[in-house]
Amino acid sequence: MISAPDAGTAMAIDSDRRVLAVLATNRTDVEVYRLDDAGVPQLPPTTITLPVPAAALGGFSDGVLLAVGPRSLMSIDAVAGKVATRQIDAGDPLSVARRGDDVLVGTSDGRVQVVGARTVDVIDGFVRVDAIAVASDGQTMVLDRAQSSATELDVDKRSLGPAQRVGNGGTEMSVDHVNRFLISNTRDDQFIVIAGHPPIMQMRYPVSGGPYAVDYDDTRDLAWVVSTGNSTAQAFDLKTGIPEERHRFATVGQADSMAVDQRTGTVYLLSARGEGLQVVSPTAWR
């Protein structure tokens, strides 16, 4: 366990460059941890201060981490400690993701801004855009918590595609290396998997305790689901088409954020109530 009383809102990992970024509760400080070969964060972390508070972190690409804040799209060089900012027309952004050369920004008023090198287009039709996930083949899904729906986004045509109802409480979303979208349905205690062209619901599995954070270990083919109601993390094998539990462990309280090191299999959990950063290696859950 790493003491991180001021960190607790979001995380992102670059497994190739051995970096873990944690957004502090003030949302302007990003704590950057170097990871050793075993996935252990090295202390002390380096602090990068953002020009505006970040509402969300995106993923890493070539060592650069995306973050979005009020009217600001930020590119963070976690190693060099530099931040480049671009102004955008989004006063209350909720999510951000990279798709090829474009950046997708989701807003609280139901828009997706497609930010290109020189142009910005808008796709609307949602109530909220709480999460955006982009598969390796470019397929893009939007999670709207207000409608508890997952909707395919045709970015090239700037239009909405098929939508799936994800129970009554779709909360978080991730995507794995075989282009399956993993979704937690907190209200109904369910773990949901959507995939295909067009996307369809392939799995709906009961997970007790209010599942929240979801992520995937591409190397070991394990879907991780964290339930905040009972402070439990579970790993599921999805190969048979029915989730089969392989591992579980107790987590810090209110572990709203999760990241998985694709190189070592280490799982990182961040407490939203100040209990710290939990680091769990595969030797602890085998």
Short mmCIF file of C-alpha atoms in Angstrom, two decimals:
data_model
loop_
_atom_site.label_atom_id
_atom_site.label_comp_id
_atom_site.label_asym_id
_atom_site.label_seq_id
_atom_site.Cartn_x
_atom_site.Cartn_y
_atom_site.Cartn_z
CA MET A 1 0.00 0.00 0.00
CA ILE A 2 1.28 3.44 -0.93
CA SER A 3 0.10 6.43 1.06
CA ALA A 4 -1.67 8.76 -1.34
CA PRO A 5 -4.15 10.82 0.71
CA ASP A 6 -4.38 13.54 -1.94
CA ALA A 7 -4.76 11.15 -4.86
CA GLY A 8 -8.04 9.52 -5.66
CA THR A 9 -9.79 10.57 -8.84
CA ALA A 10 -8.24 8.83 -11.87
CA MET A 11 -5.27 6.76 -13.08
CA ALA A 12 -3.56 5.86 -16.33
CA ILE A 13 -0.66 3.53 -17.05
CA ASP A 14 1.98 3.28 -19.77
CA SER A 15 3.21 -0.30 -19.43
CA ASP A 16 5.83 0.10 -22.16
CA ARG A 17 7.47 3.18 -20.65
CA ARG A 18 6.93 1.97 -17.07
CA VAL A 19 4.93 4.98 -15.87
CA LEU A 20 1.80 5.24 -13.70
CA ALA A 21 -0.01 8.60 -13.57
CA VAL A 22 -2.42 9.43 -10.74
CA LEU A 23 -4.69 12.48 -10.71
CA ALA A 24 -4.86 14.13 -7.29
CA THR A 25 -8.07 15.16 -5.57
CA ASN A 26 -7.38 18.80 -6.39
CA ARG A 27 -7.46 17.69 -10.06
CA THR A 28 -4.56 19.98 -10.96
CA ASP A 29 -1.69 17.77 -9.79
CA VAL A 30 -0.70 14.59 -11.62
CA GLU A 31 1.57 12.30 -9.59
CA VAL A 32 3.84 10.31 -11.91
CA TYR A 33 5.31 7.07 -10.55
CA ARG A 34 8.12 5.21 -12.28
CA LEU A 35 7.51 1.44 -12.24
CA ASP A 36 10.27 -1.10 -11.76
CA ASP A 37 10.43 -4.38 -13.67
CA ALA A 38 8.10 -6.00 -11.13
CA GLY A 39 5.52 -3.21 -11.43
CA VAL A 40 6.32 -1.60 -8.07
CA PRO A 41 5.91 2.21 -8.05
CA GLN A 42 9.11 4.01 -7.10
CA LEU A 43 8.98 6.77 -4.48
CA PRO A 44 8.75 9.68 -4.43
CA PRO A 45 6.58 10.41 -7.45
CA THR A 46 7.09 13.42 -9.68
CA THR A 47 4.35 16.05 -9.58
CA ILE A 48 3.15 17.74 -12.76
CA THR A 49 0.83 20.70 -12.22
CA LEU A 50 -1.84 21.27 -14.86
CA PRO A 51 -2.95 24.75 -15.97
CA VAL A 52 -6.62 23.92 -15.27
CA PRO A 53 -8.31 21.18 -13.22
CA ALA A 54 -8.70 17.94 -15.16
CA ALA A 55 -12.13 16.36 -15.35
CA ALA A 56 -10.80 13.11 -16.82
CA LEU A 57 -7.67 11.34 -17.99
CA GLY A 58 -7.39 9.49 -21.28
CA GLY A 59 -4.85 6.85 -22.17
CA PHE A 60 -1.17 7.11 -22.98
CA SER A 61 0.17 7.18 -26.54
CA ASP A 62 3.90 7.37 -27.21
CA GLY A 63 4.48 8.54 -23.66
CA VAL A 64 1.91 11.34 -23.84
CA LEU A 65 -1.14 11.28 -21.56
CA LEU A 66 -4.39 13.00 -22.49
CA ALA A 67 -6.37 15.03 -19.98
CA VAL A 68 -9.39 17.25 -20.43
CA GLY A 69 -10.60 20.17 -18.34
CA PRO A 70 -12.88 23.19 -18.76
CA ARG A 71 -12.30 24.42 -22.33
CA SER A 72 -8.90 22.75 -22.33
CA LEU A 73 -7.44 19.64 -23.95
CA MET A 74 -4.09 18.82 -22.36
CA SER A 75 -1.27 16.59 -23.60
CA ILE A 76 1.02 15.59 -20.74
CA ASP A 77 4.55 14.35 -21.36
CA ALA A 78 4.84 12.30 -18.18
CA VAL A 79 8.59 11.77 -18.48
CA ALA A 80 9.61 15.31 -19.44
CA GLY A 81 7.02 16.87 -17.14
CA LYS A 82 5.65 19.19 -19.82
CA VAL A 83 2.03 20.06 -20.61
CA ALA A 84 0.70 21.35 -23.94
CA THR A 85 -2.79 22.87 -23.92
CA ARG A 86 -5.32 23.39 -26.70
CA GLN A 87 -8.49 25.41 -26.23
CA ILE A 88 -11.75 23.58 -26.98
CA ASP A 89 -15.43 24.50 -26.80
CA ALA A 90 -16.30 22.27 -23.86
CA GLY A 91 -17.00 24.01 -20.58
CA ASP A 92 -17.90 20.82 -18.70
CA PRO A 93 -16.10 17.83 -20.26
CA LEU A 94 -16.50 14.35 -18.78
CA SER A 95 -14.35 12.03 -20.89
CA VAL A 96 -11.54 11.90 -23.41
CA ALA A 97 -10.05 9.24 -25.70
CA ARG A 98 -7.70 9.05 -28.64
CA ARG A 99 -8.78 7.58 -31.99
CA GLY A 100 -6.05 7.59 -34.60
CA ASP A 101 -5.04 11.18 -35.24
CA ASP A 102 -8.19 12.54 -33.59
CA VAL A 103 -9.08 13.13 -29.96
CA LEU A 104 -12.66 12.53 -28.80
CA VAL A 105 -13.98 14.69 -25.97
CA GLY A 106 -17.28 13.85 -24.27
CA THR A 107 -19.33 16.51 -22.52
CA SER A 108 -22.00 16.76 -19.84
CA ASP A 109 -24.51 18.11 -22.37
CA GLY A 110 -24.34 15.01 -24.57
CA ARG A 111 -21.84 15.98 -27.25
CA VAL A 112 -18.72 14.32 -28.60
CA GLN A 113 -16.19 16.72 -30.02
CA VAL A 114 -13.93 15.22 -32.67
CA VAL A 115 -10.75 17.26 -32.32
CA GLY A 116 -8.47 16.98 -35.33
CA ALA A 117 -5.21 18.72 -36.11
CA ARG A 118 -7.00 21.71 -37.63
CA THR A 119 -10.72 21.05 -37.32
CA VAL A 120 -13.26 20.28 -34.62
CA ASP A 121 -16.53 18.50 -35.45
CA VAL A 122 -19.41 17.78 -33.11
CA ILE A 123 -21.57 14.67 -32.81
CA ASP A 124 -24.59 15.05 -30.53
CA GLY A 125 -27.60 13.00 -29.52
CA PHE A 126 -26.61 11.83 -26.03
CA VAL A 127 -27.72 13.08 -22.63
CA ARG A 128 -24.18 12.74 -21.22
CA VAL A 129 -20.95 11.27 -22.52
CA ASP A 130 -19.46 9.72 -19.38
CA ALA A 131 -16.96 7.39 -21.04
CA ILE A 132 -15.51 6.79 -24.49
CA ALA A 133 -13.68 3.59 -25.42
CA VAL A 134 -11.89 2.95 -28.70
CA ALA A 135 -11.02 -0.58 -29.87
CA SER A 136 -7.89 -1.46 -31.80
CA ASP A 137 -9.91 -1.62 -35.04
CA GLY A 138 -11.26 1.89 -34.46
CA GLN A 139 -14.70 0.82 -33.26
CA THR A 140 -15.85 3.43 -30.76
CA MET A 141 -18.43 3.15 -27.98
CA VAL A 142 -19.96 5.84 -25.79
CA LEU A 143 -21.33 5.17 -22.31
CA ASP A 144 -24.18 7.46 -21.24
CA ARG A 145 -24.96 7.02 -17.55
CA ALA A 146 -28.16 9.06 -17.74
CA GLN A 147 -29.64 6.60 -20.24
CA SER A 148 -27.62 3.61 -19.01
CA SER A 149 -26.73 2.95 -22.62
CA ALA A 150 -23.69 2.01 -24.69
CA THR A 151 -23.86 3.44 -28.20
CA GLU A 152 -21.58 2.82 -31.15
CA LEU A 153 -20.17 6.04 -32.57
CA ASP A 154 -19.48 6.19 -36.30
CA VAL A 155 -16.72 8.76 -36.08
CA ASP A 156 -15.98 8.76 -39.81
CA LYS A 157 -19.60 9.56 -40.68
CA ARG A 158 -20.02 11.79 -37.62
CA SER A 159 -23.15 9.90 -36.57
CA LEU A 160 -24.58 7.58 -33.94
CA GLY A 161 -24.81 3.86 -34.53
CA PRO A 162 -26.68 1.08 -32.71
CA ALA A 163 -27.30 1.51 -28.98
CA GLN A 164 -27.49 -1.12 -26.25
CA ARG A 165 -29.25 -0.77 -22.93
CA VAL A 166 -26.78 -1.82 -20.21
CA GLY A 167 -29.22 -2.40 -17.38
CA ASN A 168 -30.23 0.39 -15.03
CA GLY A 169 -26.82 1.58 -13.89
CA GLY A 170 -24.11 1.50 -16.54
CA THR A 171 -21.14 3.15 -14.82
CA GLU A 172 -17.67 2.48 -16.24
CA MET A 173 -16.33 1.07 -19.52
CA SER A 174 -13.09 -0.37 -20.86
CA VAL A 175 -12.03 -2.31 -23.97
CA ASP A 176 -9.74 -5.31 -24.39
CA HIS A 177 -7.31 -6.43 -27.11
CA VAL A 178 -9.93 -8.47 -28.97
CA ASN A 179 -12.27 -5.46 -29.15
CA ARG A 180 -14.74 -6.43 -26.45
CA PHE A 181 -16.24 -3.55 -24.47
CA LEU A 182 -16.43 -4.25 -20.74
CA ILE A 183 -19.07 -2.38 -18.75
CA SER A 184 -20.03 -2.30 -15.08
CA ASN A 185 -23.72 -2.05 -14.19
CA THR A 186 -23.49 -0.92 -10.60
CA ARG A 187 -27.18 -0.63 -9.79
CA ASP A 188 -28.08 -4.12 -11.00
CA ASP A 189 -24.86 -5.84 -9.81
CA GLN A 190 -23.84 -6.92 -13.30
CA PHE A 191 -20.74 -7.19 -15.46
CA ILE A 192 -21.59 -6.72 -19.15
CA VAL A 193 -19.62 -7.47 -22.32
CA ILE A 194 -20.56 -5.96 -25.70
CA ALA A 195 -18.81 -6.82 -28.97
CA GLY A 196 -19.26 -7.29 -32.69
CA HIS A 197 -20.23 -5.36 -35.82
CA PRO A 198 -22.92 -4.30 -35.12
CA PRO A 199 -22.25 -4.48 -31.39
CA ILE A 200 -24.43 -6.83 -29.37
CA MET A 201 -24.50 -7.84 -25.73
CA GLN A 202 -22.53 -11.08 -25.47
CA MET A 203 -22.38 -11.50 -21.70
CA ARG A 204 -24.36 -10.29 -18.70
CA TYR A 205 -23.03 -11.78 -15.49
CA PRO A 206 -23.97 -11.20 -11.82
CA VAL A 207 -21.25 -9.58 -9.70
CA SER A 208 -22.28 -8.67 -6.17
CA GLY A 209 -21.35 -5.59 -4.18
CA GLY A 210 -21.88 -2.88 -6.76
CA PRO A 211 -19.33 -3.45 -9.56
CA TYR A 212 -17.62 -0.21 -10.57
CA ALA A 213 -14.12 -0.12 -12.05
CA VAL A 214 -13.36 -2.50 -14.95
CA ASP A 215 -10.17 -3.24 -16.85
CA TYR A 216 -8.51 -6.07 -18.78
CA ASP A 217 -5.19 -7.87 -18.55
CA ASP A 218 -4.48 -8.51 -22.24
CA THR A 219 -1.44 -10.67 -21.54
CA ARG A 220 -3.15 -13.08 -19.14
CA ASP A 221 -6.63 -12.74 -20.67
CA LEU A 222 -8.37 -11.73 -17.47
CA ALA A 223 -11.18 -9.23 -17.01
CA TRP A 224 -10.90 -7.42 -13.68
CA VAL A 225 -14.01 -6.06 -11.94
CA VAL A 226 -13.92 -4.10 -8.68
CA SER A 227 -17.00 -3.91 -6.44
CA THR A 228 -16.96 -0.94 -4.08
CA GLY A 229 -19.84 -2.18 -1.93
CA ASN A 230 -17.85 -5.14 -0.60
CA SER A 231 -14.32 -3.90 -1.45
CA THR A 232 -13.52 -6.89 -3.65
CA ALA A 233 -11.65 -7.30 -6.93
CA GLN A 234 -12.42 -10.33 -9.11
CA ALA A 235 -10.68 -11.64 -12.21
CA PHE A 236 -12.76 -13.46 -14.82
CA ASP A 237 -11.78 -15.70 -17.72
CA LEU A 238 -14.09 -14.91 -20.66
CA LYS A 239 -12.93 -17.55 -23.15
CA THR A 240 -15.96 -19.84 -22.81
CA GLY A 241 -18.48 -17.04 -23.33
CA ILE A 242 -19.50 -17.19 -19.68
CA PRO A 243 -17.30 -15.33 -17.15
CA GLU A 244 -15.48 -17.80 -14.92
CA GLU A 245 -13.87 -16.45 -11.77
CA ARG A 246 -10.15 -17.17 -11.50
CA HIS A 247 -8.94 -14.84 -8.73
CA ARG A 248 -10.15 -12.39 -6.11
CA PHE A 249 -8.71 -10.17 -3.40
CA ALA A 250 -9.82 -7.51 -0.91
CA THR A 251 -9.34 -3.90 -1.98
CA VAL A 252 -8.96 -0.49 -0.40
CA GLY A 253 -12.21 1.29 0.35
CA GLN A 254 -14.04 2.98 -2.52
CA ALA A 255 -11.60 1.75 -5.17
CA ASP A 256 -13.14 3.74 -8.01
CA SER A 257 -10.04 3.72 -10.24
CA MET A 258 -8.12 0.72 -11.55
CA ALA A 259 -5.19 0.13 -13.89
CA VAL A 260 -3.44 -3.07 -14.97
CA ASP A 261 0.22 -3.36 -15.94
CA GLN A 262 0.15 -5.36 -19.17
CA ARG A 263 3.76 -6.44 -18.69
CA THR A 264 3.65 -7.83 -15.15
CA GLY A 265 -0.07 -8.31 -14.47
CA THR A 266 0.13 -6.02 -11.43
CA VAL A 267 -3.20 -4.43 -10.51
CA TYR A 268 -3.34 -0.85 -9.18
CA LEU A 269 -6.36 0.40 -7.24
CA LEU A 270 -6.91 3.96 -6.09
CA SER A 271 -9.12 4.78 -3.12
CA ALA A 272 -11.51 7.69 -3.61
CA ARG A 273 -11.69 8.22 0.14
CA GLY A 274 -8.00 8.67 0.89
CA GLU A 275 -6.97 5.12 1.79
CA GLY A 276 -4.09 5.17 -0.68
CA LEU A 277 -2.84 3.44 -3.80
CA GLN A 278 -3.06 -0.35 -3.58
CA VAL A 279 -0.53 -2.37 -5.59
CA VAL A 280 -1.30 -6.08 -6.00
CA SER A 281 1.15 -8.31 -7.87
CA PRO A 282 0.16 -11.65 -9.47
CA THR A 283 1.96 -13.51 -6.68
CA ALA A 284 -0.68 -12.20 -4.29
CA TRP A 285 -3.69 -13.50 -6.18
CA ARG A 286 -2.50 -16.68 -7.85
#
